[in-house]
Amino acid sequence: MRVEQATPEQYEALIALGVARNRHLTGSDAGWQLMVPETWPGLVALKAVRGDGTTLGYGWITRGTHLPPGWAVEWLTVAEGAEGCGVGSALHRALSSRTPAGTTLMTSRVFDDEPRSLAVARHWGYEVEELSIESALPLVDLPEPLPPSGVELEACDDLRVPDQAAFDAMLRASQTNPEAVRGGRYVTAASLLSSSQGARSVGVLARVDGRPAAIAQGTVVGEDFFIAYTGVDPVHRGRGLALMVKMEAHRRAAAAGATLCLTENEEHNRGIRAVNAALGYEVRHGTYRLRRTLP
């Protein structure tokens, strides 16, 4: 077995390997880092190859333009049937030697039905930051939101508004999720618009008395609508704004051709998970978000 640099021409095959190995992984999710290089500068992609040329696994390490300084991301996939043969360890060692200069925090993730992978990640020094729950909603028979007096819903696909400073302040204030609190609020308009090729952005902004108060934003890829973020300024919580912006986002995504909505939320985020339950979402699986502090 040898570890070698993967070329862009090989990325589609690597994405297919990842989707085949990880039953919860979608092609757009697996391909974001590999196929949208402008969002992931300095990407290093490696593959492990047997003597006959068979790919046994692959991995990458990169920074993200939307992440705080010093943060990097690592991902590994070992092909089915090649586990337990040192493939993952070889890829991890090779990627570790190519860690971007100045990296202080490495992040990764493991699906919650992969206990062996979680044990390996912990052996490498990763710790669990949170368990993120994926839920799904078929986009059929969608109710229309009915905003009360003083509340307006508007399309905001490009996340650009005349009062941009107020919008950005709302976006920062809305980030009270654990990873944002511990690591800095890093969801920005630019990061939410980053997506795989062929994706269409769908955003809905709620205004209260004319000022930005809540946002739901995601991307339509094929027939799937991925909600990347739903946030409400804390001063406006408890008014049903998250429910309304998600309802409107569902309707606009369905009009764009989506038939299924997918979203992820931290397991202890009772507020948004209650919103999802009220809208009819069903839980699919969980993903452990991992972090490892570097010297």
GROMACS .gro file of C-alpha atoms in nm:
model
  295
    1MET     CA    1   0.000   0.000   0.000
    2ARG     CA    2   0.112   0.355  -0.074
    3VAL     CA    3  -0.030   0.699   0.003
    4GLU     CA    4  -0.022   0.949  -0.280
    5GLN     CA    5  -0.162   1.285  -0.381
    6ALA     CA    6  -0.509   1.271  -0.536
    7THR     CA    7  -0.562   1.479  -0.848
    8PRO     CA    8  -0.877   1.681  -0.925
    9GLU     CA    9  -0.958   1.437  -1.205
   10GLN     CA   10  -0.989   1.164  -0.940
   11TYR     CA   11  -1.216   1.356  -0.702
   12GLU     CA   12  -1.544   1.226  -0.842
   13ALA     CA   13  -1.431   0.867  -0.790
   14LEU     CA   14  -1.328   0.949  -0.433
   15ILE     CA   15  -1.665   1.110  -0.364
   16ALA     CA   16  -1.836   0.797  -0.497
   17LEU     CA   17  -1.621   0.584  -0.264
   18GLY     CA   18  -1.721   0.803   0.031
   19VAL     CA   19  -2.092   0.779  -0.048
   20ALA     CA   20  -2.067   0.401  -0.095
   21ARG     CA   21  -1.889   0.357   0.238
   22ASN     CA   22  -2.095   0.601   0.448
   23ARG     CA   23  -2.467   0.537   0.407
   24HIS     CA   24  -2.558   0.874   0.558
   25LEU     CA   25  -2.326   1.075   0.332
   26THR     CA   26  -2.471   1.254   0.032
   27GLY     CA   27  -2.276   1.333  -0.283
   28SER     CA   28  -2.304   1.709  -0.230
   29ASP     CA   29  -2.189   1.679   0.131
   30ALA     CA   30  -1.897   1.456   0.037
   31GLY     CA   31  -1.798   1.676  -0.253
   32TRP     CA   32  -1.812   2.025  -0.103
   33GLN     CA   33  -1.449   2.046   0.000
   34LEU     CA   34  -1.318   1.872  -0.310
   35MET     CA   35  -1.534   2.042  -0.571
   36VAL     CA   36  -1.555   2.400  -0.439
   37PRO     CA   37  -1.185   2.483  -0.389
   38GLU     CA   38  -1.238   2.858  -0.355
   39THR     CA   39  -1.410   2.794  -0.021
   40TRP     CA   40  -1.138   2.557   0.103
   41PRO     CA   41  -0.795   2.711   0.030
   42GLY     CA   42  -0.488   2.493   0.054
   43LEU     CA   43  -0.682   2.167   0.026
   44VAL     CA   44  -0.462   1.857   0.044
   45ALA     CA   45  -0.632   1.538  -0.078
   46LEU     CA   46  -0.459   1.202  -0.047
   47LYS     CA   47  -0.554   0.847  -0.134
   48ALA     CA   48  -0.427   0.509  -0.021
   49VAL     CA   49  -0.364   0.271  -0.312
   50ARG     CA   50  -0.294  -0.100  -0.324
   51GLY     CA   51  -0.019  -0.235  -0.548
   52ASP     CA   52  -0.269  -0.318  -0.823
   53GLY     CA   53  -0.399   0.039  -0.823
   54THR     CA   54  -0.716  -0.022  -0.620
   55THR     CA   55  -0.808   0.275  -0.401
   56LEU     CA   56  -0.838   0.162  -0.039
   57GLY     CA   57  -0.934   0.495   0.110
   58TYR     CA   58  -0.889   0.868   0.090
   59GLY     CA   59  -0.870   1.175   0.309
   60TRP     CA   60  -0.822   1.547   0.298
   61ILE     CA   61  -0.716   1.831   0.521
   62THR     CA   62  -0.795   2.197   0.462
   63ARG     CA   63  -0.882   2.537   0.599
   64GLY     CA   64  -1.218   2.703   0.531
   65THR     CA   65  -1.267   3.065   0.433
   66HIS     CA   66  -1.562   3.084   0.674
   67LEU     CA   67  -1.378   2.934   0.972
   68PRO     CA   68  -1.191   3.129   1.243
   69PRO     CA   69  -0.813   3.170   1.202
   70GLY     CA   70  -0.627   2.859   1.311
   71TRP     CA   71  -0.912   2.615   1.243
   72ALA     CA   72  -0.870   2.328   0.998
   73VAL     CA   73  -1.078   2.024   0.899
   74GLU     CA   74  -0.977   1.661   0.845
   75TRP     CA   75  -1.182   1.384   0.683
   76LEU     CA   76  -1.101   1.018   0.623
   77THR     CA   77  -1.285   0.735   0.451
   78VAL     CA   78  -1.162   0.376   0.432
   79ALA     CA   79  -1.324   0.151   0.173
   80GLU     CA   80  -1.539  -0.134   0.294
   81GLY     CA   81  -1.325  -0.445   0.328
   82ALA     CA   82  -1.005  -0.247   0.386
   83GLU     CA   83  -1.069  -0.158   0.751
   84GLY     CA   84  -0.833  -0.286   1.018
   85CYS     CA   85  -0.538  -0.294   0.779
   86GLY     CA   86  -0.376   0.035   0.874
   87VAL     CA   87  -0.521   0.235   0.583
   88GLY     CA   88  -0.681   0.500   0.803
   89SER     CA   89  -0.372   0.535   1.020
   90ALA     CA   90  -0.148   0.577   0.715
   91LEU     CA   91  -0.373   0.846   0.573
   92HIS     CA   92  -0.399   1.022   0.909
   93ARG     CA   93  -0.020   1.030   0.952
   94ALA     CA   94   0.027   1.164   0.601
   95LEU     CA   95  -0.239   1.431   0.647
   96SER     CA   96  -0.101   1.531   0.986
   97SER     CA   97   0.235   1.600   0.825
   98ARG     CA   98   0.058   1.842   0.591
   99THR     CA   99  -0.136   2.035   0.855
  100PRO     CA  100  -0.164   2.400   0.746
  101ALA     CA  101   0.085   2.626   0.922
  102GLY     CA  102  -0.063   2.807   1.220
  103THR     CA  103  -0.337   2.551   1.285
  104THR     CA  104  -0.443   2.541   1.650
  105LEU     CA  105  -0.767   2.344   1.624
  106MET     CA  106  -0.851   2.046   1.405
  107THR     CA  107  -1.212   1.942   1.354
  108SER     CA  108  -1.370   1.631   1.208
  109ARG     CA  109  -1.687   1.424   1.238
  110VAL     CA  110  -1.807   1.065   1.272
  111PHE     CA  111  -2.157   0.925   1.225
  112ASP     CA  112  -2.318   0.803   1.547
  113ASP     CA  113  -2.360   0.446   1.421
  114GLU     CA  114  -1.983   0.410   1.360
  115PRO     CA  115  -1.847   0.323   1.709
  116ARG     CA  116  -1.525   0.185   1.566
  117SER     CA  117  -1.453   0.507   1.379
  118LEU     CA  118  -1.527   0.711   1.691
  119ALA     CA  119  -1.284   0.498   1.894
  120VAL     CA  120  -1.013   0.550   1.631
  121ALA     CA  121  -1.072   0.926   1.627
  122ARG     CA  122  -1.044   0.938   2.006
  123HIS     CA  123  -0.719   0.741   1.984
  124TRP     CA  124  -0.588   1.015   1.755
  125GLY     CA  125  -0.672   1.278   2.017
  126TYR     CA  126  -1.015   1.396   1.903
  127GLU     CA  127  -1.287   1.462   2.158
  128VAL     CA  128  -1.662   1.490   2.106
  129GLU     CA  129  -1.785   1.849   2.098
  130GLU     CA  130  -2.149   1.775   2.025
  131LEU     CA  131  -2.390   1.529   1.873
  132SER     CA  132  -2.564   1.683   1.572
  133ILE     CA  133  -2.902   1.534   1.478
  134GLU     CA  134  -3.013   1.515   1.115
  135SER     CA  135  -3.385   1.540   1.047
  136ALA     CA  136  -3.585   1.521   0.724
  137LEU     CA  137  -3.916   1.659   0.600
  138PRO     CA  138  -4.094   1.571   0.274
  139LEU     CA  139  -4.186   1.896   0.099
  140VAL     CA  140  -4.553   1.822   0.037
  141ASP     CA  141  -4.876   1.985   0.161
  142LEU     CA  142  -4.679   2.279   0.295
  143PRO     CA  143  -4.865   2.530   0.515
  144GLU     CA  144  -4.834   2.901   0.448
  145PRO     CA  145  -4.688   3.113   0.729
  146LEU     CA  146  -4.911   3.390   0.862
  147PRO     CA  147  -4.689   3.662   1.010
  148PRO     CA  148  -4.851   3.880   1.277
  149SER     CA  149  -4.862   4.257   1.263
  150GLY     CA  150  -4.514   4.408   1.260
  151VAL     CA  151  -4.349   4.096   1.115
  152GLU     CA  152  -4.257   4.070   0.748
  153LEU     CA  153  -4.098   3.781   0.556
  154GLU     CA  154  -3.882   3.854   0.253
  155ALA     CA  155  -3.672   3.654   0.010
  156CYS     CA  156  -3.304   3.687   0.090
  157ASP     CA  157  -3.133   3.427  -0.130
  158ASP     CA  158  -2.803   3.612  -0.163
  159LEU     CA  159  -2.809   3.734   0.201
  160ARG     CA  160  -2.763   4.090   0.082
  161VAL     CA  161  -2.993   4.360   0.214
  162PRO     CA  162  -2.989   4.742   0.216
  163ASP     CA  163  -2.922   4.745   0.593
  164GLN     CA  164  -2.638   4.493   0.573
  165ALA     CA  165  -2.474   4.599   0.901
  166ALA     CA  166  -2.796   4.531   1.093
  167PHE     CA  167  -2.836   4.196   0.915
  168ASP     CA  168  -2.479   4.090   1.000
  169ALA     CA  169  -2.529   4.193   1.363
  170MET     CA  170  -2.844   3.980   1.381
  171LEU     CA  171  -2.658   3.685   1.230
  172ARG     CA  172  -2.378   3.713   1.488
  173ALA     CA  173  -2.618   3.753   1.781
  174SER     CA  174  -2.825   3.452   1.675
  175GLN     CA  175  -2.531   3.213   1.717
  176THR     CA  176  -2.573   3.075   2.067
  177ASN     CA  177  -2.503   2.712   1.970
  178PRO     CA  178  -2.229   2.537   2.173
  179GLU     CA  179  -1.960   2.527   1.905
  180ALA     CA  180  -2.009   2.896   1.829
  181VAL     CA  181  -1.994   2.995   2.195
  182ARG     CA  182  -1.675   2.793   2.256
  183GLY     CA  183  -1.497   2.869   1.933
  184GLY     CA  184  -1.620   3.206   1.816
  185ARG     CA  185  -1.919   3.292   1.602
  186TYR     CA  186  -1.815   3.187   1.258
  187VAL     CA  187  -2.139   3.163   1.059
  188THR     CA  188  -2.128   3.449   0.811
  189ALA     CA  189  -2.322   3.543   0.500
  190ALA     CA  190  -2.025   3.427   0.292
  191SER     CA  191  -2.008   3.086   0.462
  192LEU     CA  192  -2.380   3.022   0.421
  193LEU     CA  193  -2.360   3.091   0.049
  194SER     CA  194  -2.074   2.843   0.002
  195SER     CA  195  -2.217   2.527  -0.152
  196SER     CA  196  -2.158   2.253  -0.402
  197GLN     CA  197  -2.172   2.309  -0.776
  198GLY     CA  198  -2.519   2.338  -0.923
  199ALA     CA  199  -2.675   2.444  -0.591
  200ARG     CA  200  -2.937   2.718  -0.565
  201SER     CA  201  -2.946   2.933  -0.252
  202VAL     CA  202  -3.279   2.986  -0.077
  203GLY     CA  203  -3.297   3.238   0.206
  204VAL     CA  204  -3.587   3.389   0.402
  205LEU     CA  205  -3.544   3.688   0.631
  206ALA     CA  206  -3.793   3.791   0.900
  207ARG     CA  207  -3.810   4.156   0.992
  208VAL     CA  208  -3.970   4.291   1.308
  209ASP     CA  209  -4.074   4.652   1.277
  210GLY     CA  210  -3.849   4.671   0.972
  211ARG     CA  211  -3.529   4.540   1.134
  212PRO     CA  212  -3.364   4.199   1.065
  213ALA     CA  213  -3.472   3.952   1.331
  214ALA     CA  214  -3.443   3.592   1.199
  215ILE     CA  215  -3.309   3.396   0.905
  216ALA     CA  216  -3.345   3.053   0.747
  217GLN     CA  217  -3.103   2.973   0.466
  218GLY     CA  218  -3.011   2.667   0.268
  219THR     CA  219  -2.940   2.529  -0.077
  220VAL     CA  220  -3.135   2.322  -0.324
  221VAL     CA  221  -2.924   2.048  -0.482
  222GLY     CA  222  -3.122   1.830  -0.719
  223GLU     CA  223  -3.440   1.741  -0.532
  224ASP     CA  224  -3.291   1.797  -0.184
  225PHE     CA  225  -3.308   2.118   0.017
  226PHE     CA  226  -3.033   2.145   0.280
  227ILE     CA  227  -3.108   2.404   0.547
  228ALA     CA  228  -2.766   2.525   0.657
  229TYR     CA  229  -2.875   2.769   0.925
  230THR     CA  230  -3.178   2.893   1.113
  231GLY     CA  231  -3.116   3.175   1.358
  232VAL     CA  232  -3.318   3.422   1.561
  233ASP     CA  233  -3.183   3.729   1.736
  234PRO     CA  234  -3.224   3.652   2.112
  235VAL     CA  235  -3.424   3.972   2.167
  236HIS     CA  236  -3.691   3.838   1.929
  237ARG     CA  237  -3.713   3.478   2.047
  238GLY     CA  238  -4.039   3.327   2.167
  239ARG     CA  239  -4.243   3.483   1.886
  240GLY     CA  240  -4.247   3.190   1.644
  241LEU     CA  241  -4.006   3.353   1.398
  242ALA     CA  242  -3.799   3.036   1.343
  243LEU     CA  243  -4.117   2.847   1.259
  244MET     CA  244  -4.226   3.112   1.009
  245VAL     CA  245  -3.894   3.152   0.825
  246LYS     CA  246  -3.856   2.775   0.792
  247MET     CA  247  -4.213   2.738   0.664
  248GLU     CA  248  -4.151   3.002   0.399
  249ALA     CA  249  -3.813   2.850   0.309
  250HIS     CA  250  -3.981   2.511   0.259
  251ARG     CA  251  -4.233   2.662   0.018
  252ARG     CA  252  -3.971   2.849  -0.181
  253ALA     CA  253  -3.745   2.542  -0.201
  254ALA     CA  254  -4.036   2.328  -0.322
  255ALA     CA  255  -4.107   2.587  -0.591
  256ALA     CA  256  -3.743   2.547  -0.697
  257GLY     CA  257  -3.791   2.171  -0.743
  258ALA     CA  258  -3.696   2.028  -0.403
  259THR     CA  259  -3.899   1.737  -0.267
  260LEU     CA  260  -3.715   1.671   0.061
  261CYS     CA  261  -3.570   1.903   0.325
  262LEU     CA  262  -3.272   1.801   0.540
  263THR     CA  263  -3.126   1.985   0.838
  264GLU     CA  264  -2.891   1.925   1.132
  265ASN     CA  265  -2.920   2.057   1.486
  266GLU     CA  266  -2.725   2.005   1.807
  267GLU     CA  267  -2.898   1.746   2.027
  268HIS     CA  268  -2.948   1.986   2.321
  269ASN     CA  269  -3.087   2.267   2.106
  270ARG     CA  270  -3.440   2.207   2.229
  271GLY     CA  271  -3.577   2.522   2.069
  272ILE     CA  272  -3.503   2.443   1.704
  273ARG     CA  273  -3.569   2.073   1.752
  274ALA     CA  274  -3.913   2.160   1.890
  275VAL     CA  275  -3.969   2.377   1.582
  276ASN     CA  276  -3.867   2.085   1.359
  277ALA     CA  277  -4.103   1.849   1.543
  278ALA     CA  278  -4.389   2.096   1.504
  279LEU     CA  279  -4.321   2.113   1.131
  280GLY     CA  280  -4.323   1.732   1.097
  281TYR     CA  281  -3.952   1.655   1.064
  282GLU     CA  282  -3.840   1.299   1.144
  283VAL     CA  283  -3.499   1.220   1.294
  284ARG     CA  284  -3.269   1.020   1.067
  285HIS     CA  285  -2.932   0.986   1.240
  286GLY     CA  286  -2.668   1.172   1.438
  287THR     CA  287  -2.315   1.295   1.370
  288TYR     CA  288  -2.049   1.345   1.635
  289ARG     CA  289  -1.869   1.677   1.579
  290LEU     CA  290  -1.508   1.631   1.689
  291ARG     CA  291  -1.227   1.869   1.781
  292ARG     CA  292  -0.858   1.825   1.858
  293THR     CA  293  -0.636   2.099   1.999
  294LEU     CA  294  -0.292   2.121   1.843
  295PRO     CA  295   0.019   2.240   2.030
   0.00000   0.00000   0.00000
